Short mmCIF file of C-alpha atoms and ligand atoms in Angstrom, two decimals:
data_model
loop_
_atom_site.label_atom_id
_atom_site.label_comp_id
_atom_site.label_asym_id
_atom_site.label_seq_id
_atom_site.Cartn_x
_atom_site.Cartn_y
_atom_site.Cartn_z
CA MET A 126 -34.36 34.87 -3.14
CA LYS A 127 -34.38 33.70 0.52
CA SER A 128 -32.44 30.50 0.84
CA ASN A 129 -33.04 28.18 3.74
CA LYS A 130 -30.55 25.37 4.01
CA PRO A 131 -27.09 25.46 2.47
CA VAL A 132 -26.28 22.54 0.17
CA HIS A 133 -22.51 22.99 0.40
CA ILE A 134 -20.78 24.25 3.54
CA ALA A 135 -17.03 24.83 3.62
CA PHE A 136 -14.95 25.36 6.77
CA ILE A 137 -11.62 27.11 7.30
CA MET A 138 -10.44 25.45 10.51
CA ASP A 139 -8.49 28.32 12.06
CA GLY A 140 -7.31 29.01 15.59
CA ASN A 141 -5.76 25.72 16.71
CA GLY A 142 -2.44 27.35 17.63
CA ARG A 143 -4.07 30.10 19.71
CA TRP A 144 -6.33 27.56 21.42
CA ALA A 145 -3.22 25.67 22.56
CA LYS A 146 -1.30 28.82 23.53
CA LYS A 147 -4.13 29.96 25.79
CA ARG A 148 -3.72 26.70 27.68
CA ASN A 149 0.08 26.69 27.70
CA LEU A 150 0.06 23.64 25.47
CA PRO A 151 2.20 22.99 22.37
CA ARG A 152 0.60 24.06 19.05
CA ASN A 153 0.26 20.42 18.05
CA ALA A 154 -2.13 19.81 20.95
CA GLY A 155 -4.36 22.45 19.33
CA HIS A 156 -4.27 20.58 16.02
CA LYS A 157 -5.17 17.35 17.79
CA LYS A 158 -8.16 18.99 19.44
CA GLY A 159 -8.99 20.60 16.07
CA GLY A 160 -9.07 17.10 14.60
CA ASP A 161 -11.63 16.05 17.23
CA THR A 162 -13.74 19.10 16.34
CA PHE A 163 -13.46 18.20 12.65
CA ARG A 164 -14.87 14.72 13.36
CA GLU A 165 -17.70 16.08 15.51
CA ILE A 166 -18.72 18.83 13.09
CA ALA A 167 -18.48 16.56 10.03
CA LYS A 168 -20.80 14.05 11.67
CA TYR A 169 -23.22 16.70 12.91
CA ALA A 170 -23.37 18.46 9.53
CA ARG A 171 -24.00 15.14 7.78
CA ASP A 172 -26.71 14.19 10.26
CA SER A 173 -28.26 17.64 9.78
CA GLY A 174 -28.73 16.82 6.11
CA ILE A 175 -25.93 18.95 4.63
CA LYS A 176 -25.10 17.24 1.34
CA TYR A 177 -21.61 18.63 0.70
CA ILE A 178 -19.13 19.48 3.44
CA THR A 179 -15.58 20.67 2.81
CA PHE A 180 -12.81 21.24 5.35
CA PHE A 181 -9.56 23.12 4.73
CA ALA A 182 -7.04 20.91 6.51
CA PHE A 183 -3.72 21.95 4.93
CA SER A 184 -2.88 24.61 2.39
CA THR A 185 -0.15 24.74 -0.26
CA GLU A 186 1.39 27.45 1.97
CA ASN A 187 1.32 25.43 5.20
CA TRP A 188 4.52 23.58 4.20
CA LYS A 189 6.35 26.73 5.37
CA ARG A 190 5.53 25.90 9.00
CA PRO A 191 8.17 24.33 11.27
CA LYS A 192 8.94 20.72 10.36
CA ASP A 193 7.68 19.29 13.64
CA GLU A 194 4.29 20.99 13.13
CA VAL A 195 4.01 19.75 9.53
CA ASP A 196 4.98 16.24 10.67
CA ALA A 197 2.39 16.32 13.46
CA LEU A 198 -0.33 17.41 11.03
CA MET A 199 0.61 14.66 8.56
CA LYS A 200 0.45 12.15 11.40
CA LEU A 201 -3.05 13.35 12.31
CA PHE A 202 -4.18 13.04 8.67
CA SER A 203 -2.66 9.61 8.36
CA GLU A 204 -4.40 8.43 11.57
CA TYR A 205 -7.68 9.77 10.24
CA LEU A 206 -7.21 7.95 6.92
CA ASP A 207 -6.63 4.68 8.80
CA GLU A 208 -9.68 5.28 10.95
CA ALA A 209 -11.86 6.10 7.92
CA SER A 210 -10.61 2.99 6.09
CA LYS A 211 -11.49 0.77 9.04
CA GLN A 212 -14.96 2.07 9.68
CA VAL A 213 -16.39 3.10 6.34
CA ASP A 214 -19.39 5.35 6.83
CA GLU A 215 -21.85 3.81 4.43
CA LYS A 216 -23.51 7.12 3.68
CA SER A 217 -20.65 9.40 2.83
CA ARG A 218 -18.47 9.76 -0.17
CA LEU A 219 -14.99 10.92 0.77
CA ILE A 220 -12.87 13.01 -1.57
CA PHE A 221 -9.56 14.81 -1.24
CA LEU A 222 -8.97 18.19 -2.85
CA GLY A 223 -5.41 19.16 -3.71
CA ASP A 224 -2.26 17.79 -5.25
CA LYS A 225 -1.68 14.31 -3.83
CA ASP A 226 1.64 13.86 -5.62
CA VAL A 227 3.64 15.48 -2.81
CA PHE A 228 2.58 12.79 -0.36
CA GLY A 229 4.33 9.47 0.15
CA ASP A 230 3.03 6.42 -1.71
CA ASP A 231 1.45 5.06 1.43
CA MET A 232 -0.63 8.15 2.15
CA LYS A 233 -1.49 8.60 -1.52
CA ALA A 234 -2.71 5.01 -1.75
CA LYS A 235 -4.85 5.46 1.37
CA MET A 236 -6.48 8.58 -0.07
CA THR A 237 -7.21 7.11 -3.50
CA GLY A 238 -8.34 3.85 -1.86
CA LEU A 239 -10.84 5.72 0.30
CA GLU A 240 -12.09 7.73 -2.69
CA GLN A 241 -12.65 4.52 -4.65
CA LYS A 242 -14.25 2.65 -1.76
CA SER A 243 -16.71 5.42 -0.92
CA LYS A 244 -17.58 6.41 -4.51
CA GLN A 245 -20.92 4.56 -4.33
CA TYR A 246 -22.32 6.58 -1.38
CA ASP A 247 -24.26 9.70 -2.13
CA ALA A 248 -26.14 10.80 1.00
CA CYS A 249 -23.29 13.17 1.72
CA THR A 250 -19.95 14.14 0.20
CA LEU A 251 -17.17 14.96 2.63
CA ALA A 252 -14.18 16.71 1.10
CA LEU A 253 -10.86 17.23 2.83
CA ALA A 254 -8.63 19.87 1.26
CA ILE A 255 -5.02 18.83 1.87
CA ASN A 256 -2.16 20.51 0.04
CA TYR A 257 -4.85 22.64 -1.53
CA GLY A 258 -4.69 26.24 -2.80
CA GLY A 259 -7.47 28.07 -4.61
CA ARG A 260 -5.13 29.63 -7.15
CA ALA A 261 -3.30 26.36 -7.73
CA ASP A 262 -6.71 24.74 -8.36
CA ILE A 263 -7.56 27.36 -11.02
CA VAL A 264 -4.13 27.16 -12.68
CA ARG A 265 -4.35 23.36 -12.82
CA ALA A 266 -7.81 23.59 -14.41
CA ALA A 267 -6.51 26.11 -16.97
CA ARG A 268 -3.67 23.73 -17.88
CA ARG A 269 -6.13 20.87 -18.21
CA ALA A 270 -8.28 23.02 -20.50
CA GLY A 271 -5.20 23.86 -22.59
CA LYS A 272 -4.33 20.20 -22.94
CA LEU A 273 -7.89 19.33 -23.98
CA CYS A 274 -7.72 21.97 -26.72
CA ARG A 275 -4.36 20.67 -27.86
CA ASP A 276 -5.03 16.93 -27.69
CA LYS A 277 -8.81 16.52 -27.98
CA ASP A 278 -11.58 17.88 -30.08
CA ILE A 279 -12.26 20.89 -27.81
CA ARG A 280 -12.19 24.49 -29.05
CA PRO A 281 -11.30 27.43 -26.73
CA GLU A 282 -14.80 28.84 -27.29
CA ASP A 283 -16.27 25.58 -25.92
CA ILE A 284 -14.78 26.42 -22.52
CA ASP A 285 -17.46 28.19 -20.53
CA GLU A 286 -17.83 28.53 -16.75
CA ASN A 287 -19.67 25.26 -16.42
CA PHE A 288 -17.06 23.35 -18.40
CA PHE A 289 -14.24 24.99 -16.43
CA SER A 290 -15.90 24.07 -13.10
CA GLY A 291 -15.72 20.46 -14.19
CA LEU A 292 -11.93 20.69 -14.42
CA LEU A 293 -11.47 21.82 -10.81
CA TYR A 294 -10.77 19.49 -7.89
CA THR A 295 -14.38 20.08 -6.84
CA SER A 296 -15.88 18.77 -10.09
CA ALA A 297 -18.13 16.42 -8.11
CA MET A 298 -19.57 19.24 -5.98
CA PRO A 299 -21.76 22.29 -6.46
CA ASP A 300 -20.47 25.79 -5.57
CA VAL A 301 -20.07 26.69 -1.91
CA ASP A 302 -23.22 28.22 -0.37
CA LEU A 303 -21.86 28.96 3.08
CA LEU A 304 -18.22 29.49 3.98
CA ILE A 305 -17.53 29.38 7.71
CA ARG A 306 -14.33 30.81 9.19
CA PRO A 307 -13.84 30.66 12.94
CA GLY A 308 -10.67 32.01 14.55
CA GLY A 309 -11.35 35.74 14.32
CA GLU A 310 -9.68 36.50 10.96
CA ARG A 311 -11.77 37.89 8.14
CA ARG A 312 -10.20 36.59 4.98
CA ILE A 313 -10.51 33.71 2.52
CA SER A 314 -6.84 32.65 2.60
CA ASN A 315 -6.68 31.14 -0.89
CA PHE A 316 -9.41 28.59 -0.14
CA LEU A 317 -12.12 27.75 -2.70
CA LEU A 318 -11.76 30.99 -4.69
CA TRP A 319 -13.74 30.04 -7.80
CA GLN A 320 -16.24 27.93 -5.91
CA SER A 321 -17.03 30.65 -3.33
CA ALA A 322 -17.90 33.34 -5.89
CA TYR A 323 -21.42 33.69 -4.44
CA ALA A 324 -20.93 32.09 -1.03
CA GLU A 325 -22.31 33.73 2.07
CA ILE A 326 -19.41 34.13 4.48
CA TYR A 327 -19.84 33.56 8.21
CA PHE A 328 -17.01 34.69 10.46
CA SER A 329 -16.83 33.65 14.07
CA ASP A 330 -14.41 34.75 16.79
CA LYS A 331 -14.50 31.28 18.34
CA LEU A 332 -11.31 29.29 17.85
CA TRP A 333 -11.82 26.14 15.75
CA PRO A 334 -11.22 23.66 18.60
CA ASP A 335 -14.02 25.41 20.54
CA PHE A 336 -16.46 25.38 17.60
CA THR A 337 -19.57 23.39 18.48
CA PRO A 338 -22.61 21.94 16.69
CA HIS A 339 -24.58 24.83 18.23
CA ASP A 340 -22.22 27.30 16.49
CA LEU A 341 -22.88 25.48 13.22
CA ASP A 342 -26.63 25.79 13.80
CA GLU A 343 -26.15 29.54 14.29
CA ALA A 344 -24.20 29.81 11.05
CA ILE A 345 -26.91 27.89 9.20
CA GLU A 346 -29.54 30.16 10.72
CA TYR A 347 -27.55 33.21 9.57
CA PHE A 348 -27.46 31.73 6.07
CA GLY A 349 -31.21 31.13 6.15
CA ASN A 350 -31.80 34.83 6.74
CA ARG A 351 -29.58 36.04 3.93
CA ASP A 352 -31.07 37.35 0.74
CA ARG A 353 -29.03 35.76 -2.06
CA ARG A 354 -29.30 37.71 -5.29
CA PHE A 355 -26.48 36.25 -7.40
CA GLY A 356 -25.92 39.66 -9.01
CA ASN A 357 -29.62 40.28 -9.59
CA THR A 358 -31.73 43.04 -8.00
CA ALA A 359 -33.83 42.52 -4.87
C1 FPP B 1858 -5.02 26.67 11.16
O1 FPP B 1858 -4.92 27.06 12.52
C2 FPP B 1858 -5.13 25.23 11.10
C3 FPP B 1858 -4.34 24.42 10.33
C4 FPP B 1858 -3.28 24.91 9.44
C5 FPP B 1858 -4.50 22.95 10.39
C6 FPP B 1858 -5.92 22.47 10.40
C7 FPP B 1858 -5.90 21.05 10.78
C8 FPP B 1858 -6.71 20.48 11.68
C9 FPP B 1858 -7.83 21.17 12.36
C10 FPP B 1858 -6.53 19.05 12.01
C11 FPP B 1858 -7.43 18.31 11.08
C12 FPP B 1858 -7.36 16.91 11.32
C13 FPP B 1858 -7.91 16.03 10.49
C14 FPP B 1858 -7.91 14.63 10.93
C15 FPP B 1858 -8.53 16.38 9.19
P1 FPP B 1858 -3.58 27.71 13.03
O2 FPP B 1858 -2.64 26.63 13.41
O3 FPP B 1858 -3.07 28.64 11.99
O4 FPP B 1858 -4.07 28.48 14.29
P2 FPP B 1858 -3.55 29.89 14.81
O5 FPP B 1858 -3.98 30.91 13.78
O6 FPP B 1858 -4.27 30.06 16.11
O7 FPP B 1858 -2.08 29.79 14.98
#
């Protein structure tokens, strides 16, 4: 089946550090520029009619980075949350994927506040994965399923793929159609493992801060030419 436009696009924003290094700048300058690219691409994708857009902003493994880099990233997220709270985009629903409990009360409140405030908008859903890991997502869903069997009227045999999907952080979103990874690496890095089961994967050697709306158009065009069979024959 030829598919034309992806419904859900997910981005692994890779290459900020190398972008900065090439310019003799500190890594954090690359993250800042990566944040600008995030804003530009999110807006462009929304205006292009993409209904679900997910960005991998911080993984459960990224806490291992030097403290000053983690602090700088948290500052960028916090600034973005303030900005999004001030100028609510009355088209987009905003959701955060990942365990919020590790964040301070202030940041947690900003994230849940934004989720609540934007719940009513459905032209586009913008998801930011922060403190997210694909395996952690699946383990959490399995625990939730276990609890439902223990405490509610759910039997193990009631748990099928569809039910399980509803227990993931992405319960409000369909599976990923197109996964885009700039930065030259060709791996999934524990991103949306369950949700990308049938995703087309587009790798680009461009570093994330250099990624442009034109590059996104090219990725969408690539997707449009793919023959998606979902395990079926041609
Ligand atoms: C990976 O590149 C990137 C990250 C771990 C952070 C991604 C965060 C941003 C783009 C900022 C987002 C900002 C907002 C407001 C959502 P890397 O640092 O591993 O790059 P490298 O592989 O070149 O070292």
